[in-house]
Coordinates of C-alpha atoms in Angstrom, one line a residue:
Chain B
X1 CA -65.5 -40.1 23.5
X2 CA -62.2 -40.6 24.4
X3 CA -63.3 -39.8 28.1
X4 CA -65.9 -42.8 27.9
X5 CA -63.0 -45.2 26.4
X6 CA -60.8 -44.2 29.4
X7 CA -63.7 -44.7 31.9
X8 CA -64.9 -48.4 30.2
X9 CA -60.8 -49.6 30.5
X10 CA -60.3 -48.6 33.9
X11 CA -61.3 -51.3 36.0
X12 CA -63.5 -49.7 38.7
X13 CA -64.5 -46.9 36.2
X14 CA -66.3 -49.9 34.0
X15 CA -68.2 -51.1 36.8
X16 CA -69.0 -47.7 38.4
X17 CA -70.0 -46.9 34.6
X18 CA -72.3 -49.8 34.2
X19 CA -74.0 -49.2 37.8
X20 CA -74.6 -45.6 37.3
X21 CA -76.1 -46.5 33.4
X22 CA -78.5 -48.8 34.8
X23 CA -79.3 -46.7 37.4
X24 CA -79.9 -43.9 35.2
X25 CA -82.4 -45.8 32.9
X26 CA -84.1 -47.2 35.9
X27 CA -84.5 -43.7 37.2
X28 CA -86.1 -42.2 33.6
X29 CA -88.3 -45.2 33.4
X30 CA -89.7 -44.4 36.8
X31 CA -89.9 -41.0 36.2
X32 CA -92.0 -41.6 33.1
X33 CA -94.0 -44.0 34.9
X34 CA -93.2 -46.7 33.1
X35 CA -93.2 -49.0 36.1
X36 CA -94.4 -52.7 36.1
X37 CA -97.6 -51.4 38.4
X38 CA -98.5 -48.0 39.4
X39 CA -96.6 -47.1 42.6
X40 CA -98.9 -45.4 44.9
X41 CA -102.3 -47.8 43.6
X42 CA -103.0 -50.2 46.4
X43 CA -103.8 -53.8 45.7
X44 CA -105.3 -54.5 49.1
X45 CA -106.1 -58.2 48.6
X46 CA -102.2 -58.6 47.8
X47 CA -100.7 -56.8 50.9
X48 CA -97.3 -58.1 52.4
X49 CA -96.7 -60.7 49.3
X50 CA -93.4 -61.9 49.5
X51 CA -91.4 -61.7 46.2
X52 CA -93.3 -63.8 43.5
X53 CA -93.9 -63.6 39.5
X54 CA -96.7 -60.7 39.8
X55 CA -94.8 -58.6 42.0
X56 CA -90.6 -59.1 41.6
X57 CA -90.2 -57.5 45.0
X58 CA -92.8 -58.4 46.7
X59 CA -95.8 -55.7 48.1
X60 CA -96.1 -53.8 51.2
X61 CA -98.4 -53.1 54.0
X62 CA -100.8 -51.5 51.7
X63 CA -100.3 -53.8 49.1
X64 CA -98.3 -51.3 46.6
X65 CA -96.0 -53.2 44.5
X66 CA -92.0 -52.7 46.0
X67 CA -90.6 -53.0 42.7
X68 CA -92.5 -50.0 40.8
X69 CA -92.4 -48.1 44.2
X70 CA -88.3 -48.6 44.1
X71 CA -87.9 -47.4 40.4
X72 CA -90.5 -44.2 41.1
X73 CA -87.9 -43.8 44.4
X74 CA -84.8 -44.1 42.3
X75 CA -86.0 -41.4 39.9
X76 CA -86.8 -39.3 43.2
X77 CA -83.7 -39.7 44.3
X78 CA -81.7 -39.3 41.6
X79 CA -83.7 -35.9 40.7
X80 CA -83.0 -34.4 43.9
X81 CA -79.3 -35.4 43.6
X82 CA -78.5 -34.0 40.4
X83 CA -80.2 -30.9 41.0
X84 CA -78.6 -30.2 44.4
X85 CA -75.4 -30.9 43.1
X86 CA -76.3 -29.0 39.9
X87 CA -76.8 -26.2 42.4
X88 CA -74.0 -26.5 44.8
X89 CA -71.4 -26.7 41.5
X90 CA -73.1 -23.5 40.0
X91 CA -73.1 -21.5 43.2
X92 CA -69.7 -23.3 44.4
X93 CA -68.0 -22.5 41.0
X94 CA -69.1 -18.9 40.8
X95 CA -68.4 -17.9 44.4
X96 CA -64.9 -19.7 44.3
X97 CA -64.0 -17.9 41.0
X98 CA -65.4 -14.7 42.5
X99 CA -63.4 -14.9 45.6
X100 CA -59.8 -15.9 43.5
X101 CA -60.4 -13.4 40.8
X102 CA -61.4 -10.4 43.2
X103 CA -59.2 -11.2 45.8
X104 CA -58.4 -9.3 48.9
X105 CA -61.3 -8.2 50.9
X106 CA -64.0 -10.0 48.6
X107 CA -61.6 -13.2 49.0
X108 CA -61.6 -13.0 53.0
X109 CA -65.6 -12.4 53.3
X110 CA -66.5 -15.3 51.1
X111 CA -64.1 -17.6 52.3
X112 CA -65.3 -16.6 55.8
X113 CA -68.8 -17.2 54.9
X114 CA -67.9 -20.5 53.5
X115 CA -66.1 -21.3 57.1
X116 CA -69.1 -20.7 59.1
X117 CA -71.5 -22.8 56.8
X118 CA -68.5 -25.6 57.2
X119 CA -68.4 -25.3 60.5
X120 CA -72.1 -25.6 60.7
X121 CA -72.9 -29.3 60.9
X122 CA -73.6 -30.5 57.3
X123 CA -77.0 -32.8 58.3
X124 CA -78.0 -30.4 60.7
X125 CA -77.9 -27.3 58.4
X126 CA -79.9 -29.3 55.7
X127 CA -82.1 -30.4 59.0
X128 CA -82.8 -26.6 59.8
X129 CA -83.4 -25.6 56.1
X130 CA -86.0 -28.3 55.4
X131 CA -87.5 -27.5 58.5
X132 CA -88.1 -23.6 57.6
X133 CA -89.1 -24.3 54.1
X134 CA -91.5 -27.3 55.0
X135 CA -90.2 -30.8 53.8
X136 CA -90.6 -31.9 49.8
X137 CA -88.4 -32.5 47.0
X138 CA -87.3 -29.1 45.9
X139 CA -86.6 -28.2 49.6
X140 CA -84.6 -31.3 49.8
X141 CA -82.7 -29.9 46.6
X142 CA -82.2 -26.4 47.9
X143 CA -80.7 -27.8 51.4
X144 CA -78.6 -30.4 50.3
X145 CA -77.2 -27.9 47.4
X146 CA -76.6 -25.2 50.4
X147 CA -74.7 -27.8 52.4
X148 CA -72.0 -28.9 49.7
X149 CA -71.6 -25.4 48.0
X150 CA -68.6 -24.5 50.3
X151 CA -66.9 -27.6 49.5
X152 CA -67.2 -26.4 45.7
X153 CA -66.3 -23.0 46.1
X154 CA -63.0 -24.5 48.0
X155 CA -62.3 -26.9 45.0
X156 CA -62.4 -24.1 42.4
X157 CA -60.9 -21.3 44.7
X158 CA -57.5 -23.3 45.4
X159 CA -56.7 -24.1 41.8
X160 CA -58.1 -20.6 40.6
X161 CA -55.6 -18.9 42.7
X162 CA -52.8 -20.6 41.6
X163 CA -54.0 -20.2 38.3
X164 CA -54.4 -16.7 38.2
X165 CA -50.6 -16.2 38.9
X166 CA -49.5 -18.0 36.1
X167 CA -47.9 -16.4 33.0
X168 CA -50.5 -17.1 30.4
X169 CA -53.2 -15.1 32.5
X170 CA -50.8 -12.4 32.4
X171 CA -50.0 -12.8 29.1
X172 CA -53.8 -12.5 28.3
X173 CA -54.3 -9.2 30.5
X174 CA -51.2 -7.7 28.3
X175 CA -53.2 -8.4 25.2
X176 CA -56.3 -6.5 26.5
X177 CA -58.7 -9.6 27.5
X178 CA -61.5 -8.7 29.6
X179 CA -61.6 -10.4 33.1
X180 CA -64.8 -11.9 32.4
X181 CA -63.1 -13.5 29.2
X182 CA -60.0 -14.7 31.0
X183 CA -62.2 -15.9 34.1
X184 CA -64.5 -18.0 31.7
X185 CA -61.9 -18.9 29.1
X186 CA -58.4 -19.4 30.9
X187 CA -59.5 -20.4 34.7
X188 CA -63.0 -22.0 34.3
X189 CA -61.8 -24.3 31.2
X190 CA -58.4 -25.5 33.5
X191 CA -61.1 -26.4 36.0
X192 CA -62.9 -28.9 34.4
X193 CA -61.5 -31.9 35.6
X194 CA -61.1 -31.3 39.1
X195 CA -64.8 -30.1 39.3
X196 CA -65.8 -33.2 37.2
X197 CA -64.2 -35.6 39.8
X198 CA -65.7 -33.5 42.7
X199 CA -69.2 -33.5 41.1
X200 CA -69.3 -37.6 40.5
X201 CA -68.5 -38.2 44.6
X202 CA -70.7 -35.2 45.4
X203 CA -73.5 -37.1 43.7
X204 CA -72.5 -40.2 45.8
X205 CA -73.1 -37.9 48.8
X206 CA -76.2 -36.2 47.6
X207 CA -78.1 -39.9 47.5
X208 CA -76.6 -40.6 50.8
X209 CA -78.3 -37.1 52.1
X210 CA -81.4 -37.6 50.6
X211 CA -81.9 -40.8 51.6
X212 CA -81.0 -39.9 55.0
X213 CA -83.6 -37.0 55.0
X214 CA -86.5 -38.9 53.5
X215 CA -85.6 -41.7 56.5
X216 CA -86.2 -39.0 58.9
X217 CA -89.3 -38.1 57.1
X218 CA -88.1 -34.7 56.1
X219 CA -87.5 -35.5 52.6
X220 CA -89.9 -37.1 49.9
X221 CA -93.6 -36.8 51.6
X222 CA -95.9 -39.8 51.2
X223 CA -97.8 -41.5 49.3
X224 CA -94.8 -40.6 46.8
X225 CA -92.0 -43.4 46.9
X226 CA -88.7 -42.6 48.2
X227 CA -85.9 -45.3 48.8
X228 CA -85.2 -43.6 52.5
X229 CA -88.8 -43.4 53.1
X230 CA -89.1 -47.0 52.4
X231 CA -86.5 -48.2 54.3
X232 CA -87.9 -46.2 57.5
X233 CA -91.1 -47.8 56.8
X234 CA -89.6 -51.2 56.8
X235 CA -88.3 -51.2 60.4
X236 CA -91.7 -51.8 62.1
X237 CA -92.1 -55.0 59.5
X238 CA -88.7 -56.2 59.5
X239 CA -89.1 -59.8 60.8
X240 CA -92.4 -60.7 58.8
X241 CA -91.7 -58.8 55.8
X242 CA -87.7 -58.3 55.1
X243 CA -88.2 -57.6 51.4
X244 CA -89.3 -54.1 52.5
X245 CA -85.9 -53.6 53.6
X246 CA -83.5 -55.3 51.9
X247 CA -84.5 -54.1 48.3
X248 CA -84.6 -50.4 49.0
X249 CA -81.4 -50.7 51.4
X250 CA -79.3 -52.4 48.5
X251 CA -80.7 -50.0 45.9
X252 CA -79.5 -47.1 47.9
X253 CA -76.3 -48.8 48.4
X254 CA -75.4 -50.0 45.0
X255 CA -76.3 -46.6 43.6
X256 CA -73.7 -44.9 46.0
X257 CA -71.4 -47.6 45.2
X258 CA -71.5 -46.9 41.7
X259 CA -70.7 -43.1 41.8
X260 CA -68.0 -43.6 44.3
X261 CA -66.3 -46.1 41.7
X262 CA -66.8 -43.7 38.7
X263 CA -65.5 -40.9 40.9
X264 CA -62.4 -42.7 41.6
X265 CA -61.9 -43.6 37.8
X266 CA -62.6 -40.2 36.9
X267 CA -60.0 -39.0 39.5
X268 CA -57.6 -41.3 38.3
X269 CA -58.1 -40.7 34.7
X270 CA -58.3 -36.8 34.7
X271 CA -55.7 -35.9 37.4
X272 CA -52.8 -38.1 37.1
X273 CA -50.8 -36.3 40.3
X274 CA -53.9 -37.5 42.4
X275 CA -53.4 -40.9 41.6
X276 CA -53.7 -43.1 44.7
X277 CA -54.8 -39.9 46.8
X278 CA -57.4 -40.4 49.4
X279 CA -61.1 -40.4 48.7
Chain E
X1 CA -47.4 -20.1 68.1
X2 CA -48.0 -17.4 66.0
X3 CA -50.4 -19.5 63.9
X4 CA -52.1 -20.8 66.7
X5 CA -53.0 -17.1 67.8
X6 CA -54.2 -16.4 64.3
X7 CA -56.3 -19.6 64.0
X8 CA -57.9 -19.1 67.6
X9 CA -58.7 -15.2 66.5
X10 CA -61.0 -16.5 63.7
X11 CA -63.0 -18.6 66.4
X12 CA -65.2 -15.5 67.5
X13 CA -65.6 -14.6 63.9
X14 CA -66.7 -17.8 62.5
X15 CA -68.7 -18.7 66.1
X16 CA -70.5 -14.9 65.3
X17 CA -71.6 -16.2 62.3
X18 CA -72.7 -19.4 63.1
X19 CA -74.7 -17.8 65.9
X20 CA -76.4 -15.3 63.7
X21 CA -77.2 -18.0 60.9
X22 CA -78.6 -20.3 63.4
X23 CA -80.6 -17.3 65.3
X24 CA -82.1 -16.2 62.0
X25 CA -82.9 -19.7 60.8
X26 CA -84.8 -21.3 63.4
X27 CA -86.9 -18.3 63.7
X28 CA -88.1 -18.9 60.2
X29 CA -89.4 -22.0 61.3
X30 CA -93.2 -21.7 60.8
X31 CA -95.3 -21.8 64.3
X32 CA -94.0 -20.6 67.8
X33 CA -92.3 -22.4 70.4
X34 CA -95.2 -22.0 73.0
X35 CA -97.5 -24.0 70.9
X36 CA -95.2 -26.4 69.9
X37 CA -94.3 -27.2 73.8
X38 CA -98.1 -27.3 75.1
X39 CA -99.7 -29.0 71.7
X40 CA -103.5 -28.8 72.0
X41 CA -103.5 -27.2 75.4
X42 CA -102.2 -24.3 74.2
X43 CA -105.5 -23.1 73.1
X44 CA -106.8 -23.1 76.8
X45 CA -104.1 -20.2 77.4
X46 CA -105.6 -16.6 78.3
X47 CA -103.6 -14.2 76.5
X48 CA -102.0 -13.1 79.7
X49 CA -101.1 -16.7 80.5
X50 CA -99.5 -16.8 77.0
X51 CA -97.6 -13.6 77.3
X52 CA -96.1 -14.3 80.6
X53 CA -94.8 -17.5 79.6
X54 CA -93.5 -15.7 76.6
X55 CA -91.8 -13.2 78.7
X56 CA -90.4 -16.1 80.6
X57 CA -88.2 -17.6 77.8
X58 CA -87.6 -14.0 76.5
X59 CA -89.6 -14.5 73.3
X60 CA -91.2 -11.3 74.0
X61 CA -88.9 -9.2 72.7
X62 CA -87.7 -8.0 69.4
X63 CA -85.4 -10.2 67.4
X64 CA -82.5 -7.9 67.9
X65 CA -82.9 -7.7 71.8
X66 CA -83.4 -11.1 71.7
X67 CA -80.3 -11.7 69.9
X68 CA -78.4 -9.3 72.2
X69 CA -79.6 -11.0 75.3
X70 CA -78.6 -14.2 74.0
X71 CA -74.9 -13.3 73.2
X72 CA -74.5 -11.4 76.2
X73 CA -75.5 -14.7 78.5
X74 CA -73.1 -16.8 76.6
X75 CA -70.5 -14.6 77.6
X76 CA -71.6 -15.2 81.4
X77 CA -72.1 -19.1 80.6
X78 CA -75.7 -19.0 80.3
X79 CA -77.1 -20.4 76.9
X80 CA -80.9 -19.6 78.3
X81 CA -83.6 -22.0 79.2
X82 CA -85.1 -24.8 77.0
X83 CA -88.6 -24.6 76.4
X84 CA -88.7 -28.3 76.0
X85 CA -87.2 -29.6 79.4
X86 CA -87.7 -26.3 81.1
X87 CA -84.2 -26.4 82.1
X88 CA -81.1 -24.5 81.0
X89 CA -79.7 -25.2 78.0
X90 CA -76.1 -26.2 79.0
X91 CA -77.6 -28.5 81.5
X92 CA -79.2 -30.1 78.7
X93 CA -76.0 -30.1 76.8
X94 CA -74.1 -31.4 79.1
X95 CA -76.3 -34.4 80.3
X96 CA -76.4 -35.6 76.3
X97 CA -72.8 -35.1 75.4
X98 CA -71.0 -37.8 77.4
X99 CA -73.2 -40.5 75.0
X100 CA -72.2 -38.8 71.8
X101 CA -68.8 -38.5 72.9
X102 CA -68.5 -42.1 74.0
X103 CA -69.9 -43.0 70.5
X104 CA -67.9 -41.0 68.7
X105 CA -64.2 -42.4 70.3
X106 CA -65.7 -46.0 70.1
X107 CA -66.0 -45.5 66.6
X108 CA -62.8 -44.2 66.0
X109 CA -61.2 -46.8 68.1
X110 CA -63.2 -49.4 65.8
X111 CA -62.1 -47.7 62.4
X112 CA -58.5 -47.6 63.3
X113 CA -58.3 -50.9 64.8
X114 CA -59.5 -52.3 61.8
X115 CA -58.8 -49.8 58.9
X116 CA -55.2 -49.2 59.7
X117 CA -53.9 -52.9 59.7
X118 CA -56.1 -53.6 56.8
X119 CA -54.7 -50.6 54.6
X120 CA -51.2 -51.7 55.6
X121 CA -51.9 -55.2 54.6
X122 CA -53.2 -54.2 51.4
X123 CA -50.3 -51.8 50.7
X124 CA -47.3 -54.2 51.6
X125 CA -49.5 -56.8 49.2
X126 CA -50.2 -54.5 46.4
X127 CA -52.1 -55.9 43.3
X128 CA -52.1 -59.4 44.7
X129 CA -55.6 -60.6 45.2
X130 CA -55.6 -60.2 48.9
X131 CA -55.2 -56.6 48.0
X132 CA -58.1 -56.5 45.8
X133 CA -60.2 -58.0 48.5
X134 CA -59.6 -55.4 51.0
X135 CA -60.1 -52.6 48.5
X136 CA -63.4 -54.5 47.5
X137 CA -65.0 -54.5 50.9
X138 CA -63.5 -51.0 52.0
X139 CA -65.2 -49.6 48.7
X140 CA -68.5 -51.5 49.7
X141 CA -67.9 -49.9 53.3
X142 CA -67.8 -46.1 51.9
X143 CA -70.8 -46.8 49.9
X144 CA -73.1 -48.2 52.6
X145 CA -75.2 -45.7 54.4
X146 CA -75.3 -46.0 58.6
X147 CA -79.0 -46.4 58.4
X148 CA -78.8 -49.4 55.8
X149 CA -76.2 -51.1 57.8
X150 CA -77.8 -50.6 61.2
X151 CA -81.1 -52.0 59.9
X152 CA -79.3 -54.8 58.3
X153 CA -77.2 -55.6 61.7
X154 CA -80.6 -55.3 63.8
X155 CA -82.3 -57.6 61.3
X156 CA -79.5 -60.1 61.1
X157 CA -79.6 -60.3 65.1
X158 CA -83.5 -60.7 65.6
X159 CA -84.0 -63.1 62.4
X160 CA -81.0 -64.9 63.0
X161 CA -80.3 -65.1 66.7
X162 CA -83.6 -64.0 68.1
X163 CA -82.0 -61.0 70.1
X164 CA -82.7 -57.4 69.9
X165 CA -80.3 -54.7 70.6
X166 CA -80.1 -53.5 74.1
X167 CA -82.6 -50.4 74.3
X168 CA -84.9 -49.1 76.8
X169 CA -83.1 -46.5 79.5
X170 CA -79.5 -45.5 78.6
X171 CA -77.3 -46.2 81.2
X172 CA -74.2 -43.8 81.4
X173 CA -70.9 -45.4 81.7
X174 CA -69.9 -44.2 85.1
X175 CA -73.0 -45.9 86.5
X176 CA -73.3 -49.2 84.7
X177 CA -70.3 -49.9 82.2
X178 CA -71.2 -53.3 80.9
X179 CA -74.8 -52.2 80.4
X180 CA -73.4 -49.2 78.4
X181 CA -71.2 -50.9 76.4
X182 CA -73.9 -53.4 75.5
X183 CA -76.2 -50.3 74.5
X184 CA -73.6 -48.3 72.5
X185 CA -71.3 -51.2 70.7
X186 CA -74.0 -52.0 67.6
X187 CA -74.1 -48.2 67.1
X188 CA -70.3 -48.0 67.1
X189 CA -69.9 -50.5 64.9
X190 CA -72.5 -49.2 62.5
X191 CA -71.0 -45.8 62.6
X192 CA -67.4 -47.4 62.7
X193 CA -67.9 -49.9 59.4
X194 CA -67.7 -46.6 56.9
X195 CA -65.4 -45.2 59.0
X196 CA -63.2 -47.8 59.2
X197 CA -63.6 -48.1 55.4
X198 CA -62.3 -44.8 54.7
X199 CA -59.4 -45.4 56.9
X200 CA -58.3 -48.4 55.1
X201 CA -58.4 -46.6 51.8
X202 CA -56.4 -43.9 53.1
X203 CA -53.8 -45.8 54.9
X204 CA -53.1 -48.0 51.9
X205 CA -52.4 -45.2 49.4
X206 CA -50.4 -43.3 52.1
X207 CA -48.5 -46.4 52.3
X208 CA -48.0 -47.0 49.0
X209 CA -46.8 -43.4 48.5
X210 CA -44.4 -43.7 51.2
X211 CA -43.1 -47.3 50.3
X212 CA -41.9 -46.0 46.9
X213 CA -40.1 -43.1 48.4
X214 CA -36.3 -42.8 48.0
X215 CA -35.5 -43.3 51.9
X216 CA -37.4 -46.3 52.4
X217 CA -35.6 -47.9 49.5
X218 CA -32.5 -46.7 51.2
X219 CA -33.4 -48.4 54.6
X220 CA -34.2 -51.6 52.4
X221 CA -30.7 -51.5 50.6
X222 CA -28.9 -51.1 54.0
X223 CA -30.7 -54.5 54.6
X224 CA -33.4 -53.1 57.2
X225 CA -35.7 -56.0 57.9
X226 CA -39.1 -55.6 55.9
X227 CA -40.6 -55.1 59.4
X228 CA -38.6 -52.5 60.7
X229 CA -39.2 -50.7 57.1
X230 CA -42.7 -50.7 57.5
X231 CA -42.9 -49.8 61.3
X232 CA -40.0 -47.9 61.9
X233 CA -39.9 -45.7 58.5
X234 CA -42.8 -46.0 56.4
X235 CA -45.7 -45.7 59.1
X236 CA -44.9 -42.5 60.8
X237 CA -44.9 -40.7 57.5
X238 CA -47.9 -42.5 56.3
X239 CA -49.7 -41.6 59.3
X240 CA -50.5 -37.9 58.5
X241 CA -53.2 -38.2 56.4
X242 CA -54.6 -40.9 58.4
X243 CA -55.1 -38.4 61.2
X244 CA -56.2 -35.7 59.0
X245 CA -59.4 -37.8 57.8
X246 CA -59.8 -39.5 61.3
X247 CA -59.8 -36.0 63.2
X248 CA -62.2 -34.8 60.5
X249 CA -64.6 -37.6 60.8
X250 CA -64.6 -37.6 64.6
X251 CA -65.3 -33.9 64.3
X252 CA -68.2 -34.6 62.5
X253 CA -69.4 -37.4 65.1
X254 CA -69.4 -35.2 67.8
X255 CA -72.0 -33.2 66.3
X256 CA -73.9 -36.1 66.9
X257 CA -75.4 -38.9 64.9
X258 CA -79.0 -38.3 64.1
X259 CA -79.7 -41.3 62.3
X260 CA -77.9 -44.1 63.9
X261 CA -79.2 -42.4 67.3
X262 CA -82.7 -42.5 65.8
X263 CA -82.4 -46.3 64.8
X264 CA -80.7 -47.4 68.1
X265 CA -83.0 -44.7 69.9
X266 CA -79.9 -43.3 72.0
X267 CA -80.7 -40.0 73.7
X268 CA -77.2 -38.6 72.1
X269 CA -76.8 -34.9 70.6
X270 CA -77.9 -35.2 67.3
X271 CA -81.4 -36.6 68.0
X272 CA -81.8 -33.9 70.5
X273 CA -81.2 -31.0 68.0
X274 CA -83.5 -33.2 65.6
X275 CA -86.3 -32.8 68.5
X276 CA -85.6 -29.6 69.4
X277 CA -85.7 -28.2 65.8
X278 CA -89.3 -29.9 65.5
X279 CA -90.5 -28.3 68.9
X280 CA -89.1 -24.7 67.9
X281 CA -87.1 -24.8 71.0
X282 CA -85.0 -21.5 70.2
X283 CA -82.5 -21.8 72.8
X284 CA -81.8 -25.3 72.5
X285 CA -81.2 -25.5 69.2
X286 CA -79.1 -22.2 69.3
X287 CA -77.0 -23.3 72.2
X288 CA -76.6 -26.8 70.9
X289 CA -75.6 -25.8 67.2
X290 CA -73.1 -23.1 68.7
X291 CA -71.5 -26.0 70.8
X292 CA -71.0 -28.6 67.9
X293 CA -69.8 -25.6 65.7
X294 CA -67.0 -25.0 68.3
X295 CA -66.3 -28.3 68.8
X296 CA -65.9 -29.2 65.4
X297 CA -63.3 -26.1 65.0
X298 CA -61.4 -27.1 68.1
X299 CA -61.0 -30.7 66.8
X300 CA -60.0 -29.2 63.2
X301 CA -57.1 -26.9 65.0
X302 CA -55.9 -30.1 67.1
X303 CA -55.7 -32.1 63.8
X304 CA -53.5 -29.1 62.4
X305 CA -51.4 -29.3 65.4
X306 CA -51.1 -32.8 65.1
X307 CA -49.4 -32.3 61.7
X308 CA -46.7 -30.6 63.1
X309 CA -46.1 -33.0 65.9
X310 CA -45.9 -36.2 63.1
X311 CA -43.6 -34.1 60.6
X312 CA -41.5 -31.2 61.9
X313 CA -40.8 -30.0 58.7
X314 CA -44.5 -28.6 58.3
X315 CA -44.7 -25.1 59.0
X316 CA -48.4 -24.0 59.6
X317 CA -49.7 -20.9 58.5
X318 CA -47.2 -20.3 55.5
X319 CA -48.7 -20.3 52.2

């Protein structure tokens, strides 16, 4: 509760929080199918209608309602973003804690593997994984998750190493606490703040990557709706039906903006040392 | 020097990891490269013709022989033959790389030329309305995906001014510099916008940090002019994070900007790899990814060395 209050008394946190909440609502409605029209029904007589009372954001080439597709697309994008970031957070935290706690050879081997993944161009790694496994929602989740795992591993390992050297860890050891207790209780709990910030910013990145993959035709597959796919489809109709490009474009941009603002605010609130630090 | 040696020593290890990863991954893509190359005509091949094609590209061998040959070839500067282009992989990469390099350099110039002055301006007008304006624009810039901006630019140009970005056959810089620039300026702006936004944010925060330092206060109290304090005392130290960020971003851009190349139909490295993955062009994907990873590591090393040049107090490699 205290953190919510802190977010809402922070200038950019308030705006980011409102944006993210609205998107969450839209995403849930979109996933539950509570959209003004069915997102894949083709109203053939109403093809390429400009925004009006019946179709708030117009219709596309096949007469599908853009607003409904947008809502379904937001649901889709958020699903991929949340699961991929959850994947990366879980994998990165486990690997980072393992590297820091086990030290020596384990640390060396794990961090070299992360170096390899980091030297591999991110979008190309995602593309390769998607091509191997075949495009689709869950492939995107795994691909984006793997791409962001090294970043979380680094975010966890650094602070975990310095925490490990602190007196309270030595004290816990002398009292006979088990390794798993110390790692979860003393290390992990102290890492919640930097992880929260990283998760929020990673959500922005995951939304961007998901939209990028869909834009290239390697994410969500038609006829399902996705923001990147809608944007990509709008290219040939840009001049006759600009609404096909403008609404999905703005939807992607504002969602990323929301998470960026929220992430910045959380960094200010949770980590006073990092205040005014780079994005 | 010691640090440089140790860093360089990790290069082969990381590159070895990248090579194994890409080698295994591209072979897991369903389908084979000969069918991908010839399409439906592949069905017309006799088994003997198919075998001889596979032997020509070296894909008839077991995987460990293929990997061994590939690594052996690299040590002799031979990255294999691209199935799609029918030419040595290195030639194809060398042909595509200048565009990617030029695009990366142009984007960085735009980012630094816009971002640094904007960041310094915002820092020196801290908490004023103009600072807020710069920060809002930078935040929006950072949140705008390149493909959204790219499409918006194309739409604005075509709907508002009736012009289309120069596409068609790409003109290399040394053959037709004017045409080359006209083809690359919009993609560079598209990539440079978000980059400039990051530079703005980081130069602002670095400058604010430095401006509150004691030595800057001392310089002020000695009566140094505002301009001299900013340019002579504060800026050199505020540059360090800007160099880091720009270096890393530049390293990424050298890997090719897949989506922006796609939007503007540019024959760069990114689109080449995308096509190669879809064509199952094993040798080309492997060679290109290794090339990109190597560049990325070199750029990161240069960034580290740049710290030392900017701040002699920094000793690299010490924990």
